[in-house]
Every structure is written in structure tokens, then in C-alpha cells.
Tab-separated table of C-alpha atoms in Angstrom:
chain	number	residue	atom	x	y	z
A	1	UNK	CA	-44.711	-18.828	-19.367
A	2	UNK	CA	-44.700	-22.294	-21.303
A	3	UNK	CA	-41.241	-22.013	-21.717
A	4	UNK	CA	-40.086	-21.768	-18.625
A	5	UNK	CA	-42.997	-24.507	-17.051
A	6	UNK	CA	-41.156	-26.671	-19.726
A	7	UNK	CA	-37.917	-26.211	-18.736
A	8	UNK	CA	-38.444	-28.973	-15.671
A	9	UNK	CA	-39.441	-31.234	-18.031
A	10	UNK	CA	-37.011	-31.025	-20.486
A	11	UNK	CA	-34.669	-31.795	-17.105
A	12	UNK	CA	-36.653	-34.425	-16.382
A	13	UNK	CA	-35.950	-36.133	-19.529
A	14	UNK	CA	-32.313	-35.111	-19.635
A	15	UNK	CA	-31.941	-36.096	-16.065
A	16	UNK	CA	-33.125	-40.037	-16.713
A	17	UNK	CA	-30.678	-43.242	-16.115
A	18	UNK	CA	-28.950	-44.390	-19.373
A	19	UNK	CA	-30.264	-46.892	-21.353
A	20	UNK	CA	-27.409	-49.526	-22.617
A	21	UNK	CA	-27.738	-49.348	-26.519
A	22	UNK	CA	-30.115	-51.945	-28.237
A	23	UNK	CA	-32.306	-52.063	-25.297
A	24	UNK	CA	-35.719	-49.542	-24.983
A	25	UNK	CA	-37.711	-48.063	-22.187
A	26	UNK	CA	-40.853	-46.117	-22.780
A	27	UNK	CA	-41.960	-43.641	-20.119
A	28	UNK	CA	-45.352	-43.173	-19.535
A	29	UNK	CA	-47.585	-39.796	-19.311
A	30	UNK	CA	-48.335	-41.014	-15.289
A	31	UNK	CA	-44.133	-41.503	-14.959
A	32	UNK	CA	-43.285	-38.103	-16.681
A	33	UNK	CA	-45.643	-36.441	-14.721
A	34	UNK	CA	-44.502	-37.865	-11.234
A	35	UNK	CA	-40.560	-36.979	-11.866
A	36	UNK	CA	-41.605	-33.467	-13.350
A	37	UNK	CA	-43.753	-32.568	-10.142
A	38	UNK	CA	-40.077	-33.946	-8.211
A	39	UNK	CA	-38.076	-31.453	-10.122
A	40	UNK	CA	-37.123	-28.035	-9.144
A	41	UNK	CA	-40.095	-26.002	-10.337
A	42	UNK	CA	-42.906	-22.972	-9.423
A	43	UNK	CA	-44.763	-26.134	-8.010
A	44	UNK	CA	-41.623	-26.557	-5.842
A	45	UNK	CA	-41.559	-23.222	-4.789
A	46	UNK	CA	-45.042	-22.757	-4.493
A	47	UNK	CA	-45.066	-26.171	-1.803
A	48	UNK	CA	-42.236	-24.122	-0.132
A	49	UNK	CA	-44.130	-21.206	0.238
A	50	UNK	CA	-46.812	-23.109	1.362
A	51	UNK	CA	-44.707	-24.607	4.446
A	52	UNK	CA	-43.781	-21.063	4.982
A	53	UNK	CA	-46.978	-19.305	5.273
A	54	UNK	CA	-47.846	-22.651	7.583
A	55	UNK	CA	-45.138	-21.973	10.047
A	56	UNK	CA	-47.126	-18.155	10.008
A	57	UNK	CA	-50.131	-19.616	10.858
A	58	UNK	CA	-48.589	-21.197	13.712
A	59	UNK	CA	-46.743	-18.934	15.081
A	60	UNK	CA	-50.348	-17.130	15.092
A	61	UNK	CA	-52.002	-19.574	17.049
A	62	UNK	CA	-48.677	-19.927	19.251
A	63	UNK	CA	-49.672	-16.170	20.281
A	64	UNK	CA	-52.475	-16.919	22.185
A	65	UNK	CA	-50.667	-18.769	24.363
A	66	UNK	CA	-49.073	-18.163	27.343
A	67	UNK	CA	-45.167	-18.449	27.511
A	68	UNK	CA	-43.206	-19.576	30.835
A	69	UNK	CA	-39.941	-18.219	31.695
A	70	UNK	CA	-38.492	-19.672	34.968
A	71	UNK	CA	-35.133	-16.793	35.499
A	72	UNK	CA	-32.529	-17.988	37.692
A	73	UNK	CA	-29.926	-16.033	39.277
A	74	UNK	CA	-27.118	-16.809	42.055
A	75	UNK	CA	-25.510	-14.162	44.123
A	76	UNK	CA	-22.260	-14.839	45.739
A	77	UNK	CA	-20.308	-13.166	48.660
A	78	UNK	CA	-16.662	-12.909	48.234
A	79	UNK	CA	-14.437	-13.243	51.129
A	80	UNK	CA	-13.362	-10.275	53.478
A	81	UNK	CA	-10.069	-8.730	52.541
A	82	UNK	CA	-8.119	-8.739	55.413
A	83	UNK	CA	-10.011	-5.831	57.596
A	84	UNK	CA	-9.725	-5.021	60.993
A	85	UNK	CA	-12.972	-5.703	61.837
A	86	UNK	CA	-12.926	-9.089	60.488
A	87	UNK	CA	-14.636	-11.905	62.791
A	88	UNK	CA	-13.142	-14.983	61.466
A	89	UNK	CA	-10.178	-14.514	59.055
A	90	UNK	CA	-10.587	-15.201	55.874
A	91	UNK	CA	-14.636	-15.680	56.423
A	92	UNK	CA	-17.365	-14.499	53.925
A	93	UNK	CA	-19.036	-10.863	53.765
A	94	UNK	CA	-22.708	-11.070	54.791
A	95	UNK	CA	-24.513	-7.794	53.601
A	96	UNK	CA	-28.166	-8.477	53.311
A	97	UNK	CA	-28.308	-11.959	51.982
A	98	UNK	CA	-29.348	-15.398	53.628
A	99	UNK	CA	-25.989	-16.858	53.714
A	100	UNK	CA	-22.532	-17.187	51.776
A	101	UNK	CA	-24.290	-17.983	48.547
A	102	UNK	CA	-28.221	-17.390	47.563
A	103	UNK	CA	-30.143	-18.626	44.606
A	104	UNK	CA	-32.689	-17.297	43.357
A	105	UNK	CA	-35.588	-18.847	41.185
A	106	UNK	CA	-38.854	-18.146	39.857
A	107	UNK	CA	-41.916	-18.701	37.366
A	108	UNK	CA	-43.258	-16.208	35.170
A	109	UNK	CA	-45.900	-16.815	32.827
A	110	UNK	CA	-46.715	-14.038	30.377
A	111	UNK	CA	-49.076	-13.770	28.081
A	112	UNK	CA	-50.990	-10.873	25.684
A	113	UNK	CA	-54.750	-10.551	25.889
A	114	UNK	CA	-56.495	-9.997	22.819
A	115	UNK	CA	-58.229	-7.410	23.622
A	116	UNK	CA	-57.979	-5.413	20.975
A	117	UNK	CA	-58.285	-8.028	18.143
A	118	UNK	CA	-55.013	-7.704	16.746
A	119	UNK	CA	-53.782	-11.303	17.519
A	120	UNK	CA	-57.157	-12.756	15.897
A	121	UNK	CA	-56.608	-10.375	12.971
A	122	UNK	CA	-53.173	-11.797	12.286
A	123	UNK	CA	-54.435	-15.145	12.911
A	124	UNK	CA	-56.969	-14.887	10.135
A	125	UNK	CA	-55.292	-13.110	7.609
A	126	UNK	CA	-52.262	-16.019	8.082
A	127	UNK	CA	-55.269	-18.356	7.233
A	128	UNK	CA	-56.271	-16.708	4.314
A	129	UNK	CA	-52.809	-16.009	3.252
A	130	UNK	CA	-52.308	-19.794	3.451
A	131	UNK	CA	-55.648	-20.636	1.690
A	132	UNK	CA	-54.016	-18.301	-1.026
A	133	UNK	CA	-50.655	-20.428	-1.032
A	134	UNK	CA	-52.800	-23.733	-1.350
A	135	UNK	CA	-54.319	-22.218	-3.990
A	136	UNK	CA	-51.361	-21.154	-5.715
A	137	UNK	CA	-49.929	-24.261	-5.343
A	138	UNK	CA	-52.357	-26.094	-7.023
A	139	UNK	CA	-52.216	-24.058	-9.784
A	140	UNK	CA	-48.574	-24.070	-10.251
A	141	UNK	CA	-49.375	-28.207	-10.151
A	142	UNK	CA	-51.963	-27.941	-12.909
A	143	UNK	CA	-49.761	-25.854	-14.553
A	144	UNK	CA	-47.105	-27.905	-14.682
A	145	UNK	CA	-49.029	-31.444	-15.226
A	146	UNK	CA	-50.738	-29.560	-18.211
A	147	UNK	CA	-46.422	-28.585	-19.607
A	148	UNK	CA	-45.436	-31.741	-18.934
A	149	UNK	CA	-48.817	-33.747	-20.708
A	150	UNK	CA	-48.053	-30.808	-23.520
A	151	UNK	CA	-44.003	-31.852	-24.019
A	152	UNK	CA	-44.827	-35.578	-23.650
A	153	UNK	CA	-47.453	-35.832	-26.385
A	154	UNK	CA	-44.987	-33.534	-28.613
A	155	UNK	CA	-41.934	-35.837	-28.295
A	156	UNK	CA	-44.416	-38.549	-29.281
A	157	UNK	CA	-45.477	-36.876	-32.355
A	158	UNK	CA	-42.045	-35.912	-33.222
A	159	UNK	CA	-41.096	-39.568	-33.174
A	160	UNK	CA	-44.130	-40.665	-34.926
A	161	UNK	CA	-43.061	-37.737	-37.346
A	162	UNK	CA	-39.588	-39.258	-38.208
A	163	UNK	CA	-40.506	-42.971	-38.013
A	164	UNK	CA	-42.974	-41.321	-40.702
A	165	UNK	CA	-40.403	-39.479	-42.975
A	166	UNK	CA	-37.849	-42.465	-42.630
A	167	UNK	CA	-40.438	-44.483	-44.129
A	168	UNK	CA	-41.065	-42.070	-46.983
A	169	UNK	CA	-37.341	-42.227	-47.100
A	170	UNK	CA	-37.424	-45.675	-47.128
A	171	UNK	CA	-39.965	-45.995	-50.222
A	172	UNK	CA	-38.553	-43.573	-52.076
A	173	UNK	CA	-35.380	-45.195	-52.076
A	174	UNK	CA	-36.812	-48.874	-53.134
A	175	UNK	CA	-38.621	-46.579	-56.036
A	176	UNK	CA	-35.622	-45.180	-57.191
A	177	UNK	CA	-34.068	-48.299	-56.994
A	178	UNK	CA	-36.514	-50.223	-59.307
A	179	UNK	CA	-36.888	-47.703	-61.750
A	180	UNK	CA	-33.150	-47.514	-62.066
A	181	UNK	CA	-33.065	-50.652	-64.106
């Protein structure tokens, strides 16, 4: 599991601006941990997640209330074809509508009643499911501060390390040197 929680940072470091040669920047435990917790990670996912199980627990709520419709229809008579019974030639059919053309409109609301608890049930498990995701994401947060805070204080040993053995280097090279007389 460390490997792959380091895996963001070692992006994050191989994903900084280049430095022009002879010139230095140091980045700070605060810096590395900001850009690591921008990265692709599980804390990424897990913030997805927790947008996801969010839009669940509103849709929840958004099932207690009522929806309106408002259907719409139009109903059209065509012309009479030519019969001998025809009135005015060329004029409309009439067969039980108001005139030539009717509209018709209308409001519906609908809505469930809870009455058998089922829509508070989902509402509350989609609460706890999304207390669960905060959790989670926390965690993965932690997690990945702690990966980062772990790879940060490494590379700074490991230069400490070789500014270390290039001084041993160093002496043992002036040694050598005076004792070579």
C-alpha cells in the first residue's frame, strides 16, 4: 500500500517546472504536500466518490418532493376530401372537438407518500453512506500526507547521505594526496 500512496508523489516531483542549471529551489514539506493532495490519487478518488454519494443524498431528499408535469397536446382536423355531403368545399371536419384546431393543457403534480418508510430509509442510509465516504476520504488524505511527509524526509536524507559520502570522498582524496609525497 506505500508503494502505490507513493507513486503520486514521486509524480509530483517528476511533474515540477525545470530549474535552469546553477540556480536552486527547495520545496517545502507544506508545498509537497499541497501538489501531492492535487495529483491523481485514492484521495482523488475518494473526493469523487464523495461528490457521488452527495448527488445520492440528494436525489433522496429530491424524493420527497412533489414533481410537476404540465402535458400538452394539440389535435387538428384535416380538411374534408371532396364528399358529397360537404357544406363548404374544401372546409374542415368537425367530429367532437371545439373547433378546427384544440389544445389541450394541464398540471399534474405527483408525488409518493412515505408511508411505508422506504423513502426515509433510503434517505438515511445515503447519509450514512456519505458519512462513510467523508470518512474514507479523510483517511485516504492522512494517508497520503503521511506518504508524502514519508518520501520528502527520505529524499532529504538521501541528499544529506551523498553530500555526506562526497565529503568522505573528498577527505580521502586530500589524504591520499598528502601521503603520496
Amino acid at each position: 500500500m506505500a508503494i502505490v500512496l507513493l507513486l503520486p508523489v514521486t509524480m509530483c516531483f517528476a511533474q515540477t517546472r525545470t530549474v535552469p542549471a546553477g540556480s536552486t529551489t527547495t520545496l517545502s514539506i507544506d508545498n509537497a504536500i499541497r501538489l501531492a493532495l492535487g495529483r491523481a490519487s485514492t484521495y482523488q478518488a475518494s473526493v469523487i466518490g464523495q461528490s457521488l454519494v452527495g448527488e445520492d443524498v440528494r436525489q433522496a431528499n429530491a424524493a420527497f418532493l412533489p414533481r410537476v408535469s404540465i402535458p400538452t397536446a394539440i389535435t387538428y382536423n384535416s380538411p374534408e376530401r371532396g364528399g358529397s355531403l360537404s357544406v363548404v368545399p374544401g372546409g374542415q371536419s368537425f367530429i367532437s372537438l371545439n373547433a378546427i384546431r384544440e389544445y389541450q393543457s394541464g398540471v399534474a403534480v405527483i408525488g409518493e407518500l412515505d408511508l411505508s418508510g422506504r423513502l426515509a430509509a433510503n434517505l438515511r442510509r445515503n447519509r450514512d453512506l456519505l458519512a462513510a465516504a467523508r470518512a474514507g476520504t479523510e483517511v485516504a488524505r492522512r494517508d497520503l500526507i503521511v506518504a508524502t511527509q514519508e518520501a520528502y524526509y527520505a529524499v532529504a536524507l538521501t541528499a544529506a547521505r551523498l553530500q555526506f559520502a562526497e565529503r568522505n570522498v573528498a577527505t580521502a582524496q586530500e589524504f591520499e594526496s598528502i601521503t603520496a609525497l
